[in-house]
Coordinates of C-alpha atoms in Angstrom, one line a residue:
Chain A
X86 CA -73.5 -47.1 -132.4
X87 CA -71.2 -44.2 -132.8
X88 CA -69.9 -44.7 -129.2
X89 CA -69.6 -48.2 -129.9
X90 CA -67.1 -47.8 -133.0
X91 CA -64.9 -44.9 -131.0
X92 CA -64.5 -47.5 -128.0
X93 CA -63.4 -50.3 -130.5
X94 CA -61.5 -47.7 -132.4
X95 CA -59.5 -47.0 -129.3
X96 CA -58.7 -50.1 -128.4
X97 CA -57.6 -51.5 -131.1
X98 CA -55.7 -48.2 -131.5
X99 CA -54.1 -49.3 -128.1
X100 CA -53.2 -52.9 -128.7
X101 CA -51.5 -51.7 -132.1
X102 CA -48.9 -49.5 -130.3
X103 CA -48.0 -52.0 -127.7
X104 CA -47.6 -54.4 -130.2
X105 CA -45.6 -51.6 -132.1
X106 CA -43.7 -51.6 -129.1
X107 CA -42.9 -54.6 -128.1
X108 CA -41.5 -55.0 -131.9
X109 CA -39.2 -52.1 -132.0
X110 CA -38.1 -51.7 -128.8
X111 CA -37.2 -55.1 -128.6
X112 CA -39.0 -55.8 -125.0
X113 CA -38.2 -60.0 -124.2
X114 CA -41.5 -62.2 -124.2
X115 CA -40.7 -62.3 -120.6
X116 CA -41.6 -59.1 -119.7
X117 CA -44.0 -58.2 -121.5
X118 CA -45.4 -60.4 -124.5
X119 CA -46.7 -58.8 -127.7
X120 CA -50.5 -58.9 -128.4
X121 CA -49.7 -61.2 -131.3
X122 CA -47.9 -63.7 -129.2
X123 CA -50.8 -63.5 -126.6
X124 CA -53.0 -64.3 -129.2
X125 CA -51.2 -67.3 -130.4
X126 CA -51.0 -68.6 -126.6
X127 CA -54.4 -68.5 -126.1
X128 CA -55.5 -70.3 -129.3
X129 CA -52.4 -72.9 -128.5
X130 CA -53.2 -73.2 -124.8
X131 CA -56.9 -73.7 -125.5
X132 CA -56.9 -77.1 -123.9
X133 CA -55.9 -75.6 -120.9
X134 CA -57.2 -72.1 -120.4
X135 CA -60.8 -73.2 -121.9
X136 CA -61.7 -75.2 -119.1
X137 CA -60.6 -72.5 -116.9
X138 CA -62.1 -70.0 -118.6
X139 CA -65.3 -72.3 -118.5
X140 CA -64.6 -72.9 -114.8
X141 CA -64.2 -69.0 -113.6
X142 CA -67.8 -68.4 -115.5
X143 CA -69.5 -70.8 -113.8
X144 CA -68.6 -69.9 -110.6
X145 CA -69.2 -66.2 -111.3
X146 CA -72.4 -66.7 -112.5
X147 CA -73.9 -69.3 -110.3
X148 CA -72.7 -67.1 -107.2
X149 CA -74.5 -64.2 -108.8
X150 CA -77.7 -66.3 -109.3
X151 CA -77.4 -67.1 -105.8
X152 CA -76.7 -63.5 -104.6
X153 CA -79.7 -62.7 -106.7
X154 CA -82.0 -65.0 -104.9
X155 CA -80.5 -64.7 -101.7
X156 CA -80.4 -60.6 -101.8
X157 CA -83.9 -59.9 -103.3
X158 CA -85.3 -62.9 -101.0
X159 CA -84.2 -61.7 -98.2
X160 CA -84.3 -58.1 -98.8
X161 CA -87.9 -59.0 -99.4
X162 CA -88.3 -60.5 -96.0
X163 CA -86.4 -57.7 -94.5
X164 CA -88.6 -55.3 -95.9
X165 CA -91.7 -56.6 -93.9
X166 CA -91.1 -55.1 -90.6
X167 CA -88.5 -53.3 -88.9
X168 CA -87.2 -55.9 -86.5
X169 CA -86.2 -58.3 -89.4
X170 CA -84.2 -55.1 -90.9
X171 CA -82.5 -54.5 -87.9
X172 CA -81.9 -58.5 -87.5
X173 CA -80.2 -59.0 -90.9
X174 CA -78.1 -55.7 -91.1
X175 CA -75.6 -56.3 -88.4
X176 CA -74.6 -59.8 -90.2
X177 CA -75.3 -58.1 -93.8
X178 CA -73.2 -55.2 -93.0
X179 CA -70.1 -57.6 -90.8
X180 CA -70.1 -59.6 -93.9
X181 CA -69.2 -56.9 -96.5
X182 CA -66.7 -54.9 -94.5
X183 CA -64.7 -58.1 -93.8
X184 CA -62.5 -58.9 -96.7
X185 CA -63.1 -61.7 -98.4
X186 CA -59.5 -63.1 -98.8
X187 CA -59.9 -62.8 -95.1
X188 CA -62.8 -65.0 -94.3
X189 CA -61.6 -67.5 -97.7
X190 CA -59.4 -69.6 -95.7
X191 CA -61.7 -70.4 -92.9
X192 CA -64.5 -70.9 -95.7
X193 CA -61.8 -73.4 -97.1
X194 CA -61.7 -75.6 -94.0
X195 CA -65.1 -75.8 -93.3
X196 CA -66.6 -76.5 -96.7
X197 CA -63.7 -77.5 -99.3
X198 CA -62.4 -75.5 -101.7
X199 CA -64.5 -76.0 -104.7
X200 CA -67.6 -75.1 -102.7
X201 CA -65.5 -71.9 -101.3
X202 CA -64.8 -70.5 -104.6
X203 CA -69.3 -70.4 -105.2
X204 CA -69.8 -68.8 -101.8
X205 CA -67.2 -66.2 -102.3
X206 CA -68.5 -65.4 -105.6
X207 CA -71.9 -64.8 -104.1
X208 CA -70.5 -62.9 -100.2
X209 CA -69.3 -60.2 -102.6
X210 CA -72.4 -59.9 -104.5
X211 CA -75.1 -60.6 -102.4
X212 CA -74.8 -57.3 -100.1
X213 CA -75.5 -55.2 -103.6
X214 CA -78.5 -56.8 -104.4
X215 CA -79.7 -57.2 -101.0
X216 CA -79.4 -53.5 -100.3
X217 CA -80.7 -52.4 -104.0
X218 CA -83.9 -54.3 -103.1
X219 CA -84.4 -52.6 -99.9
X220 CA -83.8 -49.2 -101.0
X221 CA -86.2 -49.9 -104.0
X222 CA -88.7 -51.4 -102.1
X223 CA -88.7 -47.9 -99.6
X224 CA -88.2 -45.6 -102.4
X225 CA -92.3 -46.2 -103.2
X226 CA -93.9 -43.0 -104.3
X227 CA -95.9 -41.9 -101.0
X228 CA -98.6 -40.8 -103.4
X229 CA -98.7 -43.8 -105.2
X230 CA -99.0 -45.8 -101.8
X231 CA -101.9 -43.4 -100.8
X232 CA -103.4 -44.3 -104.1
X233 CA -103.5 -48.5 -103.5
X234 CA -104.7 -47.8 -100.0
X235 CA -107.6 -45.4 -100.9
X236 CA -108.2 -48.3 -103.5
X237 CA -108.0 -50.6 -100.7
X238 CA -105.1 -53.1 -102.4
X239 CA -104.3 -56.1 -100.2
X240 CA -100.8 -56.5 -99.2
X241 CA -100.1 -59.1 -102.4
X242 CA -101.2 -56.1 -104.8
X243 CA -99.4 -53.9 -103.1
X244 CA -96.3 -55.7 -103.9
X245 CA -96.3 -56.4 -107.0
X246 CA -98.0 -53.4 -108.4
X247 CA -96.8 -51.4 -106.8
X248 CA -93.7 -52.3 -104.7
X249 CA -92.2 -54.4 -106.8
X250 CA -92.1 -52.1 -110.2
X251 CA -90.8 -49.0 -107.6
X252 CA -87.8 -51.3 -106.8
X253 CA -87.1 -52.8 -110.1
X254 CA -84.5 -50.1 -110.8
X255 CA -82.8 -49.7 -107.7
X256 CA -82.8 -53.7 -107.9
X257 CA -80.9 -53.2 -111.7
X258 CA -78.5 -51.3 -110.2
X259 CA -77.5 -53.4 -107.5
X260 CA -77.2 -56.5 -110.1
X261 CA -74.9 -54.7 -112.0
X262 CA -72.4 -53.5 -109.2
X263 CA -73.1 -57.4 -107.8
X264 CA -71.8 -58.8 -111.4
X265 CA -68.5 -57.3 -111.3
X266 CA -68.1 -58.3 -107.4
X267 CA -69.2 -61.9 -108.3
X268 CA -66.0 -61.7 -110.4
X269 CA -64.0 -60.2 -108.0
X270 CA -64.8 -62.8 -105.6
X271 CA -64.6 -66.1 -107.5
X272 CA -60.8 -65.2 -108.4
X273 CA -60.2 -64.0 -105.3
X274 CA -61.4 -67.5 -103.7
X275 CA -59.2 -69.0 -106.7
X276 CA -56.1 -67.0 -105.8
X277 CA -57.0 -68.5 -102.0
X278 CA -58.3 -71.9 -102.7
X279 CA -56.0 -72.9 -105.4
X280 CA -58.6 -75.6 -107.0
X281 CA -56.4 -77.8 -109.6
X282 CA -57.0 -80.5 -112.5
X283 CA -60.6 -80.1 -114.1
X284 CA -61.5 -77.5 -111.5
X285 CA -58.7 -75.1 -112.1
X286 CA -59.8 -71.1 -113.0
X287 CA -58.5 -68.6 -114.8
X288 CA -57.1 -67.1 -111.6
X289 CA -55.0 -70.7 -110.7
X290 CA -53.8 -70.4 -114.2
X291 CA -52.5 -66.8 -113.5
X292 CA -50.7 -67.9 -110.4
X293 CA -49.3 -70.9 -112.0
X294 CA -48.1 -69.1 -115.1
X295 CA -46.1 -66.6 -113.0
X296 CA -44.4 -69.0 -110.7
X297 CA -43.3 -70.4 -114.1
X298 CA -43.0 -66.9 -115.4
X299 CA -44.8 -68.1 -118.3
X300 CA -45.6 -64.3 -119.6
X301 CA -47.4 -65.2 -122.2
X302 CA -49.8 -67.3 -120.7
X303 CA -50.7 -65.5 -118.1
X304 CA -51.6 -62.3 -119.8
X305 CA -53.8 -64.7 -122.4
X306 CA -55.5 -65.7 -118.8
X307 CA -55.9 -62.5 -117.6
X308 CA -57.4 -61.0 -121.1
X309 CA -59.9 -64.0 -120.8
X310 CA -60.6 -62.7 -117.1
X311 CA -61.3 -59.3 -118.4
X312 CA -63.6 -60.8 -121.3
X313 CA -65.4 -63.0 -118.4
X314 CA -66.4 -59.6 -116.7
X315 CA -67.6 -57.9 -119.9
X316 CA -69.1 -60.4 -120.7
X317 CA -71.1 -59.6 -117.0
X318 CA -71.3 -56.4 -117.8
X319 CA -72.9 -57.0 -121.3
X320 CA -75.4 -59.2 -119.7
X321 CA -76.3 -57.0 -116.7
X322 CA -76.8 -54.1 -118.8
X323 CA -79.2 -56.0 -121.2
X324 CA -81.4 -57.7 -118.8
X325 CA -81.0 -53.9 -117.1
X326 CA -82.5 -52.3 -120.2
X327 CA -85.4 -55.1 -120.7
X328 CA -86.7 -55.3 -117.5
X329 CA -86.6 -51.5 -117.4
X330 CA -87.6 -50.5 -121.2
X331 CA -91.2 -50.0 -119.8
X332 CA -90.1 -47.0 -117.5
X333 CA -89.7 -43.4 -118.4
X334 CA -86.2 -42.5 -119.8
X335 CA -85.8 -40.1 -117.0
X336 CA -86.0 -42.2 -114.9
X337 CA -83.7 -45.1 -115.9
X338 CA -81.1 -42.0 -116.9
X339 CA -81.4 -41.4 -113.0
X340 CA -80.6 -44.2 -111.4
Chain B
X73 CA -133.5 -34.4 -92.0
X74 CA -134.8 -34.3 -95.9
X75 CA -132.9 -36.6 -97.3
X76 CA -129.3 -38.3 -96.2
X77 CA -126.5 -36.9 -96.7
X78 CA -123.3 -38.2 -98.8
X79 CA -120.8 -37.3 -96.1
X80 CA -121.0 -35.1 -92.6
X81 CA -118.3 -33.8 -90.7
X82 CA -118.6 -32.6 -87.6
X83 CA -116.4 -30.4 -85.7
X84 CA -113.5 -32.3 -87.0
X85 CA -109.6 -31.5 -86.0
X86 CA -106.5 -32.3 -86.4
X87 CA -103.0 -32.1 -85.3
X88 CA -99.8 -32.7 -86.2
X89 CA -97.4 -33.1 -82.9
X90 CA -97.9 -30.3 -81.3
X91 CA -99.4 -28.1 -84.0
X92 CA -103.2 -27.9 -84.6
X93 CA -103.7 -27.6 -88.1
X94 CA -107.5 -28.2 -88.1
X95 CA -110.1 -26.4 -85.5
X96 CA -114.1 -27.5 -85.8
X97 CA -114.1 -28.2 -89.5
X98 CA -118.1 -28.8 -90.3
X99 CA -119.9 -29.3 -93.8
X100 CA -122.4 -31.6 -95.6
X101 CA -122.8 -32.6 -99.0
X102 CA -125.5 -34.2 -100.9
X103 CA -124.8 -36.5 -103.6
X104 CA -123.9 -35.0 -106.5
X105 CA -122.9 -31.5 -105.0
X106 CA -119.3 -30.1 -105.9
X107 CA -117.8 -28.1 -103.1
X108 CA -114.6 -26.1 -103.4
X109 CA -112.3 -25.3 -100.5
X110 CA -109.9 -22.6 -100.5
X111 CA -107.3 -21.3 -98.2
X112 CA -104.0 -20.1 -97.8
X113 CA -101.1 -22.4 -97.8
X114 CA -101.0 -24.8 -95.2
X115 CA -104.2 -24.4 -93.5
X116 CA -105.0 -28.0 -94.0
X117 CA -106.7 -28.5 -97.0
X118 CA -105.1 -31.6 -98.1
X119 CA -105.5 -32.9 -94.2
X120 CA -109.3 -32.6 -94.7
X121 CA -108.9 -35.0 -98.1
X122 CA -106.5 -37.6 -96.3
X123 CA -109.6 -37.9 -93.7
X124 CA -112.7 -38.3 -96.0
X125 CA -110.2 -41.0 -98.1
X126 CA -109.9 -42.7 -95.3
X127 CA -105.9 -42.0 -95.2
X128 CA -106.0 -39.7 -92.0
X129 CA -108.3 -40.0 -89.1
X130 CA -109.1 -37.3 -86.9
X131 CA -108.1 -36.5 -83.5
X132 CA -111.6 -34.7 -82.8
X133 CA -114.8 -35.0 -84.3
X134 CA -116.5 -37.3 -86.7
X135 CA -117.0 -38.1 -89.8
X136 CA -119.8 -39.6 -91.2
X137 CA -120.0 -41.2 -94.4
X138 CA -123.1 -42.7 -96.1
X139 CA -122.6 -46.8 -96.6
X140 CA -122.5 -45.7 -100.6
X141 CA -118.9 -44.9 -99.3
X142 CA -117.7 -47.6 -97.7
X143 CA -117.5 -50.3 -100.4
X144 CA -114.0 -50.3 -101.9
X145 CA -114.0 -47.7 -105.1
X146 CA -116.9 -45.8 -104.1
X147 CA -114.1 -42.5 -104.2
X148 CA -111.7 -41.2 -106.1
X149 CA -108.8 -39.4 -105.4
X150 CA -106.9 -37.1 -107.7
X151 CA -103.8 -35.9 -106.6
X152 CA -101.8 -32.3 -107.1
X153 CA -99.3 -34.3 -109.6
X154 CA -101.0 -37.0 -111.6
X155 CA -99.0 -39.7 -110.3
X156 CA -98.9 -42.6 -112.5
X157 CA -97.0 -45.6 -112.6
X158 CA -94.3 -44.6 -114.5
X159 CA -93.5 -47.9 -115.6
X160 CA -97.5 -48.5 -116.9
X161 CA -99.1 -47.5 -119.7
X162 CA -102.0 -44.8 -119.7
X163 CA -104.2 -47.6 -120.2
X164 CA -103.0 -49.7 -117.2
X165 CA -102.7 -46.7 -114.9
X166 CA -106.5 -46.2 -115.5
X167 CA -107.5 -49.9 -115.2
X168 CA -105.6 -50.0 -111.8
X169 CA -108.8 -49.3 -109.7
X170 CA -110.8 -51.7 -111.2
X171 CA -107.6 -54.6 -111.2
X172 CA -107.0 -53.6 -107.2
X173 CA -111.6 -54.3 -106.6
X174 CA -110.7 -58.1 -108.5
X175 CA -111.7 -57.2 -111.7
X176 CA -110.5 -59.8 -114.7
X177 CA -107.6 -57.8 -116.5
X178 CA -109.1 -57.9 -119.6
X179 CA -112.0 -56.4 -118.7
X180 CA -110.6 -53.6 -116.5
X181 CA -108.6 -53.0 -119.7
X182 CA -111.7 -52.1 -121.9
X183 CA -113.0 -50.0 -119.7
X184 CA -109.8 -48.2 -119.2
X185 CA -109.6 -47.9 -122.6
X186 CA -113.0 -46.6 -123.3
X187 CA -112.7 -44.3 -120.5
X188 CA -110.1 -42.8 -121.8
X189 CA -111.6 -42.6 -125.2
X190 CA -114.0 -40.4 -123.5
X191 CA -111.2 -37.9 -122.1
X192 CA -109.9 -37.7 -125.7
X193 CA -107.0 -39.6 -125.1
X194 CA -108.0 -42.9 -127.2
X195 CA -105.2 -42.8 -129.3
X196 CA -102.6 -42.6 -126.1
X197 CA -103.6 -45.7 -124.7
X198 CA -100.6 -47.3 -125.0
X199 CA -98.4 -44.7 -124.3
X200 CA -96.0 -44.4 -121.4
X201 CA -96.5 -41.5 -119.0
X202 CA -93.3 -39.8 -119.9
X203 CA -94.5 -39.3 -123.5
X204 CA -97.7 -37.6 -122.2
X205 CA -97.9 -33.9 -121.7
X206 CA -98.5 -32.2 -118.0
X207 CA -102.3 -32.1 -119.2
X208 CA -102.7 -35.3 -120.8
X209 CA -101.1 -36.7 -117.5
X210 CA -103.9 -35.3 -115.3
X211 CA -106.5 -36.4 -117.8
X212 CA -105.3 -39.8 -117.4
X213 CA -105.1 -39.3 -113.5
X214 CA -109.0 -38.2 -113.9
X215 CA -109.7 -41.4 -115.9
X216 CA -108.2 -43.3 -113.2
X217 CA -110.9 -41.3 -110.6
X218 CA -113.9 -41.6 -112.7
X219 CA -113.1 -45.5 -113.5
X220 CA -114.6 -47.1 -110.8
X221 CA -118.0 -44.8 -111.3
X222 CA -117.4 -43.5 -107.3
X223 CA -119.7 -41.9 -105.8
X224 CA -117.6 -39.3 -104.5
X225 CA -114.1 -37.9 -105.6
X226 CA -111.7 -35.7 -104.4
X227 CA -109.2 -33.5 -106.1
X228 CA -106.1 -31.9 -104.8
X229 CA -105.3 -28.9 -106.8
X230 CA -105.2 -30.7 -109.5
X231 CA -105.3 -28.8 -112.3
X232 CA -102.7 -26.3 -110.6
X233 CA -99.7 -26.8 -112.9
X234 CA -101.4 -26.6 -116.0
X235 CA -101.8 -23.5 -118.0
X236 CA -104.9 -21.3 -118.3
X237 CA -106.2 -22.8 -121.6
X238 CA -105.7 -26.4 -120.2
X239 CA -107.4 -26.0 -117.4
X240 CA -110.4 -24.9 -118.3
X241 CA -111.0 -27.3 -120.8
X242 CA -110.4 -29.7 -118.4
X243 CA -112.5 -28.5 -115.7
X244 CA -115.2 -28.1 -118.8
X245 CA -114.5 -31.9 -119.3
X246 CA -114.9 -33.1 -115.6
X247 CA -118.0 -31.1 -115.5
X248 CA -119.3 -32.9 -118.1
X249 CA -118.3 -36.5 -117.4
X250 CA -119.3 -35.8 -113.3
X251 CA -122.6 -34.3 -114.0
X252 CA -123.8 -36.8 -116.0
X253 CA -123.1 -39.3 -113.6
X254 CA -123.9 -37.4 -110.5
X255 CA -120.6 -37.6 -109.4
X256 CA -119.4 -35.5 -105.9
X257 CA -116.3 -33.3 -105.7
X258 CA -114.7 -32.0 -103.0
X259 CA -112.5 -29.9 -104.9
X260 CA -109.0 -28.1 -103.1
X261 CA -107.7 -25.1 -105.5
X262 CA -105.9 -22.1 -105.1
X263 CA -107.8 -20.3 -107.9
X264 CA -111.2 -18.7 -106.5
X265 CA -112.2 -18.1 -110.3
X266 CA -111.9 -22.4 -111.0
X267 CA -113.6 -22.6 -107.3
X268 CA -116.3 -20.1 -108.4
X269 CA -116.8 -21.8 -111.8
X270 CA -116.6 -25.8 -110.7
X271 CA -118.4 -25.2 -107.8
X272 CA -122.3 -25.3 -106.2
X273 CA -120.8 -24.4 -102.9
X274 CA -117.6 -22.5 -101.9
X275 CA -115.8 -22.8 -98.7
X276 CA -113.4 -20.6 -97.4
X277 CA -110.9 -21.6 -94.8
X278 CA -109.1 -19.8 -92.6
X279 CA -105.3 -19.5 -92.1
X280 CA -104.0 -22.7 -89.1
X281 CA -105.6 -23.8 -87.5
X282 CA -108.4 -23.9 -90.9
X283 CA -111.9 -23.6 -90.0
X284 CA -115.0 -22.6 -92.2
X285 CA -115.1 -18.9 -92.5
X286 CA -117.5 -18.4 -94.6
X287 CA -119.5 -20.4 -97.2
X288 CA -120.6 -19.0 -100.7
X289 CA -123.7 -20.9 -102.8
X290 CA -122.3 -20.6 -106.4
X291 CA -126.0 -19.1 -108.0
X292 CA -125.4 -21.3 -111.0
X293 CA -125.6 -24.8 -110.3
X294 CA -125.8 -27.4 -113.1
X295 CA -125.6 -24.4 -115.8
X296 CA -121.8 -23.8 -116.4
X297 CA -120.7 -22.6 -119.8
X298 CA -117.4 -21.1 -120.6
X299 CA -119.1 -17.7 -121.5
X300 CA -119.9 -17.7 -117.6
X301 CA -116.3 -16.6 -116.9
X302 CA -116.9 -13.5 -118.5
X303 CA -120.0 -12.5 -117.1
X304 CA -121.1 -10.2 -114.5
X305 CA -122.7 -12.2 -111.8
X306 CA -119.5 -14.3 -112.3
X307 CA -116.7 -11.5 -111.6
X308 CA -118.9 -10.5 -108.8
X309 CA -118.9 -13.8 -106.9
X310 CA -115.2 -14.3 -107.5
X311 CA -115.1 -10.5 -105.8
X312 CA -117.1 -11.7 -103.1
X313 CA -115.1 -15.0 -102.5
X314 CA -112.1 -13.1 -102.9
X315 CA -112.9 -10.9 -100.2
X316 CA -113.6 -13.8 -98.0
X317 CA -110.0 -15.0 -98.5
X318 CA -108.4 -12.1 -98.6
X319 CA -110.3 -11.6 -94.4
X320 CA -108.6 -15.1 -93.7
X321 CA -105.0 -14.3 -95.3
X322 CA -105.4 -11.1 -92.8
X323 CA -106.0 -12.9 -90.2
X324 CA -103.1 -15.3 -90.6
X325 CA -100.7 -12.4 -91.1
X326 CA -102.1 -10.9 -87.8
X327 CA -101.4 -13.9 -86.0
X328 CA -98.3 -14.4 -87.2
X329 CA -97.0 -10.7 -86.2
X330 CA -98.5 -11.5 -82.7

């Protein structure tokens, strides 16, 4: 808690002096807006940077659910034998070095932009997760696999008594490097795709404010893109520390 | 042949690539006899364990094991650290064995729980193993090996990392709860004086490749009491045992200045 009030205590620390600044050094709205005029934006421009804001979760959070479904899935699968490994990794490992405002425009032409902006969001943060899973699931105590075979445990016990529990934290840590890429990618793919009307992120609304060099707007767009990702990071951690709260403290403090 | 034995092996070895860590390894045991090996490091004491589990099979040799064996359960393994599930509770870490043969989990449950009531730990049920101390820890890990009621268990130095006062009232404990039931051990240890004291039969193994250099009969079978550590016959067995070991560290150092 004490942390908590020395981080809010600096920030707010922070957001007084440049709005100190802006005041008394007389810095034009167009260069850079005070905190107070940011404020006022975003509570005037609701209409138009709510749905955005809306928008840029959605797609953040639906490409992370997909990334976590896709990455423990198939990590799963992976996991099973050898060969699979050695099947996925080339196109696992092809897909995260190449960058992703690379690949965005092709993804626009095959599949239209709205449904680029959900893939991108879940490229990003599916190699995370997929490699969290299969380092957890290989990082099994060998004693603890000598126990469930001496017990004679059938390959469905094995994994989830044994397998599954091992990887849960390796797994925790991949979701939460995977939320912040999830966010990474959807505005990326907006700053590519350039959805408009209904469809329109926070990231189209940055890019539209500075061609109009609308300063005001665009930093209330980009302090509701930096609230989106803690919001991520909030919500990561806490599913983090529930699934985990059964395990030792050392252990979570490890990984 | 009087009566059938628990478990044979015969002339049983074992390599490791190109390195034989186990030469013509042969003993018996009755059911409900508590044998002790000891040895120096690395002569393959732990190898011999992996093999009667079940984990390991050997390269040479046989071993046989009587069909009270072969159902799953029928032994226990304890291991050098306790190794729990860290993310289960003492409870569940004990009723594992009895989940993994199909038992109900409600039922495995109670019995976890009254088996640890019987190691003293009743009231740490519930607790997470990184609240327990190192001895708690293996008390639980013995719970977990006396669970399924096996007919044989084995024990990897178990009791090695736990101080003096600890691990005799453990070994006091098993004792107990494995004498009552008629329990076997095959117990690995570094300490002659807990081989001596656990033990109806010592034997001593030799530096790699391990073989059976000798073999003590422990003259007080079924009668331990902690006032046996201090008496006479006592320290002169462990003298005996100790002489036996201290031939097969020899040896090793000779073979190593070769």
């Amino acid at each position: 808690m004490r942390n908590a009030r020395v981080s809010i205590a600096i920030v707010i620390m922070l957001v007084a002096a440049w709005e100190a600044a802006v005041r008394d050094l007389a810095i034009p709205e167009w260069k850079l807006p005070a905190p107070s005029l940011v404020f006022d934006t975003l509570v005037n421009d609701w209409s138009v940077l709510g749905p955005a804001f809306a928008a840029t979760l959605q797609v953040t959070l639906a490409g992370l659910a997909l990334a976590i479904i896709g990455g423990v899935g198939i990590g799963l699968i992976a996991s099973r034998s050898r060969l699979l490994e050695n099947a996925i990794s080339p196109i696992a490992v092809i897909l995260q070095v190449t960058p992703l405002v690379a690949i965005a425009p092709l993804l626009i032409i095959y599949i239209g932009a709205q449904a680029t902006l959900y893939v991108a969001a879940f490229l990003v943060a599916f190699f995370p997760m997929l490699t969290g899973t299969l380092a957890g699931l290989r990082a099994v105590d060998p004693a603890l696999s000598d126990l469930f075979a001496v017990y004679g445990a059938n390959a469905t016990q094995r994994l989830w008594r044994l397998e599954a529990p091992s990887a849960l934290p390796f797994m925790m840590a991949g979701l939460r490097t995977a939320g912040g890429l999830a966010l990474i990618g959807a505005v990326v793919a907006e700053f590519v795709a350039g959805t408009v009307g209904d469809q329109a992120g926070l990231a189209y609304r940055i890019v539209e404010a500075s061609y109009r060099l609308n300063m005001p707007r665009l930093f209330a767009a980009l302090a509701l893109i930096a609230l989106t990702g803690v919001i991520i990071y909030a919500l990561t951690g806490l599913a983090s520390r529930i699934v985990l709260a059964r395990w030792s403290e050392q252990r979570a403090m490890a990984d | 042949m009087a009566e059938r034995a628990l478990l044979r092996l015969v002339r049983v070895g074992k390599s490791f690539a190109e390195r034989v860590v186990l030469r013509d390894i042969s003993f018996r045991m009755q059911q409900g006899e508590i044998l002790s090996l000891i040895g120096p490091s690395g002569c393959g004491k732990t190898t011999i364990l992996r093999m009667i589990a079940g984990l390991a099979n050997p390269d040479t040799g046989t071993i046989e094991r009587n069909h009270a064996l072969n159902e799953k359960g029928r032994i226990g393994y304890v291991f050098q650290d306790a190794t729990l599930m860290p993310w289960a509770s003492a409870e569940a870490n004990v009723a594992l064995p009895l989940i993994l043969q199909g038992l109900p989990s409600k039922e495995a449950h109670q019995h976890a729980n009254a088996m640890l009531a019987k190691l003293e730990l009743g009231d740490f049920a519930c607790a997470a193993p990184h609240e327990l101390s190192g001895g708690m820890k293996m008390r639980v890990a013995l719970a977990r090996a006396l669970i399924t009621n096996p007919s044989l268990i084995l024990l990897d130095e178990p009791f090695a990392a736990l101080d003096e006062m600890t691990r005799h009232a453990l070994n006091d404990e098993m004792l107990k709860l494995v004498r009552a039931r008629g329990t076997s051990l095959v117990f690995v240890t570094h300490s002659v004086a807990e081989a001596a004291y656990l033990s109806d039969r010592v034997a001593v193994l030799s530096h790699r490749p391990g073989h059976v250099m000798a073999e003590f009969k422990m003259p007080w079978s079924c009668e331990q009491t902690p006032a046996l550590r201090y008496e006479k016959r006592f320290t002169e067995e462990t003298a005996r045992i100790s002489a036996a070991l201290g031939r097969a560290m020899d040896d090793g150092n000779l073979v190593g200045a070769a």
